[in-house]
Amino acid sequence: MEILHIKNLSFKYPTSDKKALDNINLSVNSGDFVVVCGESGCGKTTLLKMIKSSLSPSGEKSGEVYYKGVNTDSLDSRTAACEIGYVLQNPESQIVTDKVWHELAFGLENIGMPTGQIRRRVGEMASYFGIGEWYHSSTGELSGGQKQILNLASVMAMSPEILILDEPTSQLDPIAAADFISTVKKINRELLVTVIMVEHRLEEVFPAADKIIVMEDGKILHYDTPRNICKELSDHKLMYSLPCAARIKNALDPDGEYPITVREGRDYLSDNFENGIDHLEKDGYTHSEETALECKNIWFRYAKDAPDILKGLNIRIYKNEVFALLGGNGAGKTTALKVFAGLSRPYRGKVEINGKKIKDYKNGSLYRHNLALLPQDPQTVFLKSSIKEDFKEICKVMEYSPDEKEKMINDVSELLGVSYLLDRHPYDLSGGEQQKCAIAKLLLLKPEILLLDEPTKGIDAYSKRNLASIISKLREEGLTVIFVTHDVEFASQNADRCALIFDGDAVSCDTPDVFFSDNNFYTTAASRISRHMFKNTVTAEDVAELCRKNKRKVQ
């Protein structure tokens, strides 16, 4: 039975000449699990917000959205609030109270539910989502994964018929993301809630979906089952977004049925390839003798009576190196970046930048041609009403000449592929577009060391490849790039070395092929798919290359 119907829906933001949505027609049945994917800026989030009328952006709209046959603009406020649930991308953005129990009850109190019923509903949600141990905690004390589970539980307390999720795992580590997606699957299968989810991390959600929507330039390019989508995208750039098993199959043999889970990928390799050659010969990593950044016995906490976040952190990063920091939510990765950038001062130990103690950089000299930091929320980088004005402002601060300013803005816009966004307001951009523009602004500082906090958050796989190309170019130009990430695949493909932050220190540091081959959870899907046959394959490209070196089995 149809629960959602979208008819001839188009939308254009006030500051844009281009349609964000262009004649969308869509039907979703009750109980379906629908995943929406596509390049950053293709209209995915705008489409979701149109379904939840209270979140619909202002602009030029035509067409209709119907929920159970009723136009969503005509729904009464209680139905709109309760039956269409929405979980935002940023866990911080949706939490409005200071205590977990109050957050769970907040929506129910606002619709005037009786106290006894609220207590029963809140208790049920806390039990179902495993919130009991932190039920009385302050919301500010929760990890990113806990905050997102709390957001989901708060929405589910309203008993929605449709659950809409906008990249809910973008800020979660691999383990927390898998747990969150498992919970969403359970809600869909056991409670029969219709799920519509925008997601770039397709490895986990693709096999759970009944249908996949692929968007491009504000239009629906494909709407089909997961396996059919693999065939339809076999020669499209969005193939890079698909699960690893499908990408391995596409690289080796694009015909036939595609595997989409780790188990199916493993069976595909076992059934079709021998492993007489079980490892790739890779060039050993050689680093510069010069040190770009070094931490020696760093201890840090945010308040005198608070627990230590960093506990004797020791790490050395070489010049012209691409270095990835991984670890769970709350492990201290972002804190480490802030210490590297001089924004947080440790109470013990020292940080050296280019062989000079960080405290010896006076009058902001650390941030002039030395070091730049991209924070986790790229919106905080922007101060003006257009991207170009922001770029001009930073050039003014750096005292570039007018000719130098124009050339630098043009060059960096071309490098990042954001020239078409220069006249747009930063807040009108998608998360991925904001990320690229924020990196472009930082590059105008001409830093020698670039610190990136979750640089792939909110961007699609194809855009990640562009970002990887940019990082490679920066490396060629002599920059040292240090990034914090939950994206193990991006780290495996682009870092020279990776380190795992645990218990306040870097407990493991090695090249990606060694680092990810030894891990069970902080590892890539390619490694899990192939490790029963091959030793050091950590990317889909590695697996495909080694398969080609081996003989095919006779069927």
C-alpha positions as MATLAB code, in Angstrom:
seq = 'MEILHIKNLSFKYPTSDKKALDNINLSVNSGDFVVVCGESGCGKTTLLKMIKSSLSPSGEKSGEVYYKGVNTDSLDSRTAACEIGYVLQNPESQIVTDKVWHELAFGLENIGMPTGQIRRRVGEMASYFGIGEWYHSSTGELSGGQKQILNLASVMAMSPEILILDEPTSQLDPIAAADFISTVKKINRELLVTVIMVEHRLEEVFPAADKIIVMEDGKILHYDTPRNICKELSDHKLMYSLPCAARIKNALDPDGEYPITVREGRDYLSDNFENGIDHLEKDGYTHSEETALECKNIWFRYAKDAPDILKGLNIRIYKNEVFALLGGNGAGKTTALKVFAGLSRPYRGKVEINGKKIKDYKNGSLYRHNLALLPQDPQTVFLKSSIKEDFKEICKVMEYSPDEKEKMINDVSELLGVSYLLDRHPYDLSGGEQQKCAIAKLLLLKPEILLLDEPTKGIDAYSKRNLASIISKLREEGLTVIFVTHDVEFASQNADRCALIFDGDAVSCDTPDVFFSDNNFYTTAASRISRHMFKNTVTAEDVAELCRKNKRKVQ';
ca = [
       0.000    0.000    0.000;
       1.326    3.429   -0.960;
       2.214    5.689    1.976;
       4.070    8.488    0.176;
       3.487    9.935   -3.268;
       5.441   12.784   -4.830;
       4.034   14.338   -8.004;
       5.880   16.685  -10.382;
       7.888   18.235   -7.535;
      10.351   20.979   -8.465;
      12.149   23.435   -6.198;
      14.614   26.292   -6.581;
      16.440   28.144   -3.789;
      16.039   31.959   -3.818;
      19.739   32.606   -4.522;
      20.092   30.020   -7.293;
      19.151   29.937  -10.962;
      19.374   26.148  -11.000;
      16.616   23.848   -9.766;
      17.561   21.838   -6.672;
      14.725   19.435   -7.534;
      13.523   18.994  -11.091;
      10.165   17.288  -11.721;
      10.443   14.530   -9.101;
       7.856   11.740   -9.302;
       8.058    9.025   -6.657;
       5.918    6.400   -4.933;
       6.936    4.665   -1.688;
       5.000    1.743   -0.227;
       4.301    1.282    3.457;
       7.068   -0.728    5.165;
       9.677   -0.092    2.450;
      13.328    0.624    3.277;
      14.440    3.195    0.696;
      18.003    4.518    0.410;
      18.674    7.775   -1.466;
      22.168    8.254   -2.893;
      23.950   10.499   -5.362;
      26.653   13.141   -5.628;
      26.913   15.927   -3.057;
      24.577   18.765   -4.044;
      22.307   16.614   -6.236;
      19.201   17.421   -4.148;
      18.979   14.517   -1.679;
      18.568   16.566    1.510;
      16.228   19.029   -0.209;
      13.997   16.108   -1.250;
      13.851   14.768    2.320;
      12.977   18.197    3.731;
      10.103   18.518    1.263;
       8.531   15.402    2.795;
       8.623   16.996    6.282;
       6.736   20.239    5.623;
       7.956   21.973    8.809;
      11.541   21.627    7.516;
      10.829   22.661    3.912;
      13.205   25.456    2.872;
      11.913   28.728    1.459;
      12.085   29.098   -2.277;
      10.166   28.535   -5.495;
       8.193   25.280   -5.291;
       5.827   23.486   -7.656;
       4.244   20.046   -7.433;
       2.819   18.126   -4.492;
       3.841   15.686   -1.764;
       1.119   13.362   -0.453;
       1.225   11.369    2.786;
      -1.502    8.681    2.886;
      -3.298   10.554    0.111;
      -3.240   13.942    1.906;
      -1.097   16.852    0.750;
       1.599   17.352    3.408;
       0.891   21.108    3.376;
      -2.636   20.316    4.574;
      -1.731   17.856    7.360;
      -2.758   18.851   10.868;
       0.190   19.756   13.092;
      -0.089   16.664   15.319;
      -0.041   14.231   12.368;
       2.836   16.084   10.724;
       4.849   16.093   13.969;
       4.168   12.508   15.045;
       3.759   10.397   11.924;
       6.642   11.784    9.852;
       9.841   11.498   11.899;
      13.121   13.118   10.849;
      16.683   12.487   12.120;
      19.213   15.148   11.131;
      22.777   14.624    9.933;
      24.426   16.388   12.880;
      23.567   14.729   16.238;
      24.123   18.042   18.056;
      21.549   19.896   15.951;
      18.504   17.965   17.133;
      19.088   17.741   20.894;
      17.216   20.505   22.739;
      17.339   19.522   26.444;
      20.084   18.906   28.991;
      19.104   15.416   30.187;
      18.608   12.163   28.275;
      15.292   11.305   29.956;
      13.948   14.782   29.245;
      14.982   14.585   25.585;
      13.009   11.342   25.221;
       9.928   12.959   26.779;
      10.223   16.369   25.099;
       8.193   15.662   21.960;
       5.498   13.776   23.864;
       5.116   16.648   26.330;
       4.726   19.087   23.439;
       1.780   17.178   21.987;
       0.087   17.067   25.388;
       0.306   13.331   26.070;
      -0.780   12.340   29.629;
       2.067   11.913   32.137;
       1.468    8.201   32.740;
       1.528    7.477   29.016;
       4.711    9.539   28.579;
       6.468    7.580   31.331;
       5.452    4.279   29.759;
       6.493    5.362   26.239;
       9.838    6.770   27.443;
      10.576    3.605   29.431;
       9.802    1.469   26.404;
      12.090    3.519   24.143;
      14.938    3.529   26.690;
      14.705   -0.268   26.959;
      14.415   -0.887   23.213;
      17.428    1.297   22.358;
      19.606    0.225   25.289;
      19.633    3.673   26.862;
      19.130    2.441   30.443;
      22.753    2.904   31.550;
      22.882    6.554   30.488;
      19.206    7.422   30.998;
      19.998   10.023   33.711;
      23.113   11.402   31.982;
      23.530   14.941   30.679;
      23.173   15.094   26.906;
      26.438   17.042   26.705;
      28.346   14.050   28.134;
      27.248   11.630   25.404;
      29.425   10.355   22.560;
      28.440   11.029   18.953;
      26.994    7.537   18.625;
      24.950    7.880   21.804;
      23.608   11.266   20.685;
      22.463    9.842   17.382;
      20.788    6.859   19.103;
      19.075    9.340   21.442;
      17.832   11.366   18.463;
      16.470    8.207   16.862;
      14.808    7.081   20.108;
      13.261   10.540   20.642;
      11.759   10.444   17.157;
      10.551    6.846   17.573;
       8.856    7.798   20.874;
       6.378    9.736   18.696;
       5.414    6.456   16.901;
       6.082    7.666   13.349;
       4.791    5.880   10.255;
       7.696    7.215    8.156;
      11.240    7.590    9.488;
      13.431    9.973    7.462;
      17.180    9.977    8.115;
      19.639   12.410    6.528;
      23.131   10.839    6.574;
      22.726    9.718   10.200;
      26.088    7.892   10.336;
      28.282   10.636    8.836;
      29.846   11.512   12.215;
      29.997    7.994   13.668;
      32.953    5.629   13.832;
      32.628    2.323   11.895;
      31.449    0.314   14.912;
      28.895    2.905   16.078;
      27.674    3.339   12.470;
      27.131   -0.413   12.043;
      25.220   -0.533   15.352;
      23.063    2.443   14.344;
      22.195    1.002   10.936;
      21.425   -2.367   12.545;
      18.951   -0.588   14.837;
      17.295    1.169   11.873;
      16.956   -2.200   10.074;
      15.326   -3.643   13.187;
      12.846   -0.749   13.340;
      11.952   -1.291    9.695;
      11.607   -5.082    9.870;
      10.036   -5.491   13.323;
       7.981   -2.310   13.726;
       7.126   -2.012    9.994;
       8.130    1.652    9.923;
       8.795    2.991    6.426;
      12.420    4.188    6.241;
      13.783    6.755    3.794;
      17.497    7.324    4.340;
      20.067    9.493    2.592;
      23.455    7.849    2.983;
      26.911    7.971    1.417;
      28.161    5.020    3.474;
      26.406    2.325    1.436;
      28.333   -0.754    2.579;
      25.917   -1.456    5.450;
      22.636    0.024    4.189;
      22.646   -1.243    0.605;
      21.860   -4.884    1.489;
      19.101   -3.767    3.884;
      17.271   -1.648    1.304;
      14.206   -2.685   -0.685;
      14.705    0.120   -3.178;
      17.505    2.547   -4.060;
      16.929    6.065   -5.395;
      19.867    7.422   -7.391;
      19.736   11.194   -7.873;
      21.637   13.397  -10.294;
      21.261   17.150  -10.876;
      17.970   17.334   -8.994;
      16.395   14.450  -10.908;
      15.802   10.789  -10.100;
      18.190    8.885  -12.350;
      17.187    5.380  -11.186;
      14.691    3.882   -8.722;
      15.129    0.120   -8.465;
      16.263   -2.826   -6.328;
      19.877   -2.821   -5.040;
      21.115   -5.526   -7.425;
      19.500   -3.879  -10.447;
      21.051   -0.544   -9.434;
      24.499   -2.193   -9.549;
      23.906   -3.185  -13.183;
      22.462    0.199  -14.109;
      25.482    2.024  -12.656;
      28.108   -0.388  -14.034;
      29.659    2.302  -16.266;
      28.608    5.370  -14.252;
      30.853    7.366  -11.902;
      28.455    6.575   -9.040;
      29.730    2.995   -9.195;
      32.434    4.251   -6.806;
      29.687    4.710   -4.192;
      28.473    1.117   -4.268;
      29.434   -1.639   -1.799;
      32.938   -3.040   -2.167;
      31.772   -6.487   -3.312;
      29.866   -4.912   -6.230;
      32.865   -2.757   -7.203;
      35.194   -5.777   -7.223;
      32.746   -7.695   -9.434;
      32.333   -4.710  -11.758;
      36.112   -4.354  -12.152;
      36.512   -8.042  -13.041;
      33.302   -9.032  -14.777;
      30.435   -6.531  -15.129;
      27.988   -9.144  -16.447;
      25.716  -11.308  -14.300;
      24.343  -10.833  -10.792;
      26.277   -8.558   -8.441;
      27.282   -9.509   -4.887;
      26.404   -6.745   -2.429;
      27.412   -8.087    1.001;
      30.801   -9.040    2.447;
      29.739  -12.703    2.550;
      28.586  -12.665   -1.071;
      31.822  -10.921   -2.093;
      33.867  -13.570   -0.301;
      31.885  -16.367   -1.984;
      32.368  -14.672   -5.376;
      36.159  -14.707   -4.931;
      36.243  -18.295   -3.621;
      34.060  -19.580   -6.456;
      35.851  -17.795   -9.282;
      39.540  -17.270   -8.482;
      42.567  -19.216   -7.304;
      45.080  -17.759   -4.861;
      48.430  -19.096   -6.006;
      49.651  -15.497   -5.757;
      48.381  -14.413   -2.360;
      49.888  -10.944   -1.901;
      50.736   -7.804   -3.843;
      54.294   -6.566   -4.155;
      54.077   -2.999   -2.884;
      56.795   -0.392   -2.714;
      57.987    0.187    0.842;
      57.133    3.569    2.336;
      60.022    5.992    2.738;
      59.439    9.242    4.595;
      61.331   12.514    4.807;
      64.036   12.840    7.431;
      62.529   16.189    8.483;
      59.755   16.305   11.071;
      56.715   18.508   10.398;
      54.917   17.957   13.704;
      55.852   16.108   16.872;
      53.981   15.509   20.137;
      55.962   14.433   23.165;
      54.137   12.971   26.193;
      51.002   15.115   25.737;
      48.450   15.115   28.573;
      45.249   17.121   28.174;
      41.840   17.516   29.838;
      39.142   20.133   29.327;
      38.705   21.022   33.013;
      40.798   20.605   36.133;
      38.481   17.978   37.633;
      37.588   16.355   34.289;
      39.062   13.055   33.056;
      42.123   13.135   30.819;
      41.362   12.928   27.104;
      44.987   12.584   25.976;
      47.252   10.482   28.198;
      50.887   10.668   27.214;
      50.296   10.997   23.471;
      53.488   10.558   21.474;
      53.414   10.936   17.728;
      55.796   12.092   14.998;
      54.601   13.185   11.565;
      57.114   13.812    8.797;
      57.209   16.603    6.250;
      55.295   15.998    3.036;
      53.381   13.096    4.623;
      49.659   12.280    4.492;
      48.770   10.978    7.945;
      45.406    9.598    9.136;
      44.153    9.450   12.726;
      41.407    6.888   13.391;
      39.531    5.795   16.504;
      36.131    5.591   18.124;
      33.827    8.517   18.937;
      35.232   10.255   22.006;
      38.700    8.673   21.664;
      40.402   12.080   21.469;
      41.065   12.490   17.738;
      39.568   15.984   17.422;
      41.193   16.984   20.713;
      44.549   15.876   19.311;
      44.010   18.083   16.229;
      43.179   21.068   18.446;
      46.383   20.471   20.419;
      48.343   20.201   17.148;
      46.819   23.529   16.035;
      47.596   25.311   19.301;
      43.890   25.820   20.073;
      44.052   23.622   23.182;
      47.060   23.743   25.493;
      48.183   20.508   27.196;
      49.055   20.663   30.886;
      52.026   18.363   30.330;
      54.256   17.618   27.346;
      55.119   19.698   24.311;
      54.177   20.128   20.653;
      56.704   21.159   18.024;
      55.814   22.502   14.576;
      58.693   22.407   12.097;
      61.105   21.874   14.979;
      59.883   24.921   16.933;
      57.808   24.758   20.119;
      54.250   25.846   19.498;
      54.392   28.371   22.357;
      57.263   30.159   20.586;
      55.020   31.186   17.683;
      53.924   34.705   18.639;
      51.235   37.117   17.373;
      49.403   34.589   15.241;
      52.521   33.653   13.266;
      51.601   29.971   13.629;
      48.676   30.522   11.232;
      50.592   32.527    8.636;
      51.997   30.088    6.079;
      52.557   27.429    8.758;
      49.392   25.635    9.785;
      45.638   25.647    9.064;
      42.790   23.636   10.606;
      39.490   22.618    9.013;
      37.028   21.998   11.907;
      34.449   19.220   11.923;
      31.635   21.653   11.116;
      32.718   23.537    7.957;
      29.978   26.140    8.451;
      32.032   27.699   11.233;
      34.700   28.682    8.672;
      32.362   31.076    6.828;
      31.663   34.652    7.920;
      30.290   36.397    4.818;
      27.147   36.161    2.674;
      28.926   34.573   -0.299;
      31.842   32.219   -0.788;
      33.744   34.763   -2.866;
      33.398   37.427   -0.148;
      34.781   34.943    2.361;
      37.740   34.230    0.080;
      38.385   37.949   -0.394;
      38.266   38.517    3.364;
      40.966   35.923    4.102;
      43.142   37.365    1.304;
      42.744   40.801    2.892;
      43.828   39.418    6.272;
      46.880   37.836    4.604;
      47.672   41.214    2.928;
      47.872   39.847   -0.615;
      48.036   42.360   -3.467;
      44.875   42.795   -5.627;
      46.405   40.880   -8.558;
      47.697   38.127   -6.292;
      44.315   37.915   -4.567;
      42.354   37.389   -7.806;
      44.822   34.819   -9.123;
      44.847   32.852   -5.868;
      41.030   32.802   -5.620;
      40.732   31.632   -9.221;
      43.466   28.990   -8.821;
      42.149   27.524   -5.576;
      38.529   27.561   -6.848;
      39.646   25.684   -9.952;
      41.684   23.203   -7.903;
      38.744   22.376   -5.601;
      36.122   22.574   -8.351;
      34.058   25.241   -6.577;
      34.158   28.092   -9.119;
      30.414   27.734   -9.789;
      29.676   28.223   -6.066;
      31.501   31.527   -5.551;
      28.351   33.678   -5.612;
      26.318   31.335   -3.379;
      25.636   31.844    0.330;
      27.654   29.257    2.322;
      24.554   28.048    4.197;
      22.727   27.295    0.921;
      25.331   24.686   -0.031;
      25.192   20.964    0.635;
      27.475   19.513    3.309;
      29.925   18.281    0.674;
      30.004   21.635   -1.124;
      30.618   23.445    2.176;
      33.483   21.048    2.894;
      35.219   21.748   -0.417;
      34.763   25.519   -0.111;
      36.115   25.464    3.455;
      39.257   23.610    2.317;
      39.655   26.136   -0.507;
      39.504   29.000    2.008;
      42.178   27.361    4.162;
      44.475   26.922    1.173;
      44.417   30.699    0.699;
      46.460   30.840    3.927;
      49.268   29.003    2.069;
      49.886   26.601    4.980;
      52.719   24.075    5.152;
      50.653   21.774    7.404;
      46.943   21.207    6.735;
      44.826   19.670    9.520;
      41.463   18.230    8.418;
      38.787   17.031   10.855;
      36.505   14.534    9.067;
      37.136   15.927    5.544;
      34.963   13.262    3.829;
      31.926   13.860    6.037;
      28.876   14.509    3.892;
      30.486   13.928    0.502;
      29.843   11.144   -1.980;
      32.390    8.576   -3.151;
      33.106   10.360   -6.445;
      33.739   13.638   -4.610;
      36.030   11.714   -2.247;
      38.087   10.695   -5.245;
      38.336   14.363   -6.227;
      39.359   15.211   -2.656;
      41.956   12.438   -2.778;
      43.311   13.946   -5.992;
      43.495   17.361   -4.297;
      45.354   15.918   -1.292;
      47.759   14.205   -3.681;
      48.419   17.511   -5.486;
      48.960   19.292   -2.167;
      51.429   16.602   -1.174;
      53.274   17.087   -4.466;
      53.469   20.818   -3.688;
      55.176   20.019   -0.379;
      52.277   20.200    2.098;
      51.919   17.872    5.066;
      48.301   16.718    5.466;
      46.980   15.289    8.737;
      43.357   14.188    8.808;
      41.008   12.671   11.382;
      38.485   10.296    9.869;
      35.966    7.526   10.469;
      36.214    6.664    6.773;
      38.541    3.660    6.818;
      38.381    3.199    3.059;
      39.458    6.784    2.387;
      42.326    6.386    4.869;
      43.418    3.089    3.307;
      43.577    4.629   -0.157;
      45.145    8.001    0.631;
      47.245    7.948    3.821;
      50.958    7.181    3.903;
      50.556    6.092    7.526;
      47.591    5.500    9.849;
      47.392    5.647   13.642;
      44.674    4.398   16.000;
      43.900    6.639   18.975;
      42.808    4.614   22.016;
      42.925    5.405   25.725;
      44.482    8.787   25.012;
      47.493    7.564   23.024;
      48.423    6.346   19.556;
      48.425    2.590   20.163;
      49.121    1.553   16.582;
      50.877    3.349   13.723;
      51.746    1.794   10.364;
      51.254    1.881    6.613;
      47.657    1.219    5.442;
      48.316   -2.281    4.076;
      49.768   -3.416    7.417;
      47.412   -1.375    9.616;
      44.145   -2.523    7.993;
      45.223   -6.101    7.261;
      45.728   -6.707   11.001;
      42.476   -5.111   12.213;
      39.099   -6.854   12.523;
      36.740   -3.881   12.981;
      38.788   -0.834   11.973;
      39.399   -2.300    8.575;
      37.992   -2.073    5.058;
      35.294   -4.179    3.452;
      37.879   -5.228    0.840;
      40.083   -6.694    3.562;
      37.176   -8.579    5.142;
      36.092   -9.907    1.740;
      39.536  -11.114    0.643;
      41.614  -11.940    3.740;
      40.690  -15.648    3.548;
      42.598  -15.766    0.218;
      44.948  -12.773    0.100;
      47.283  -11.163    2.652;
      47.578   -7.424    2.033;
      44.556   -6.365   -0.020;
      42.847   -3.412    1.663;
      41.080   -1.704   -1.257;
      38.751   -2.937   -4.004;
      41.482   -2.068   -6.507;
      43.967   -4.259   -4.599;
      41.569   -7.220   -4.681;
      40.791   -6.804   -8.386;
      44.503   -6.531   -9.246;
      45.389   -9.715   -7.359;
      42.448  -11.595   -8.887;
      43.758  -10.701  -12.349;
      47.176  -12.086  -11.408;
      45.600  -15.426  -10.470;
      43.873  -17.977  -12.655;
      40.120  -18.128  -12.930;
      38.561  -21.355  -11.757;
      36.900  -23.486  -14.401;
      33.158  -23.392  -13.807;
];
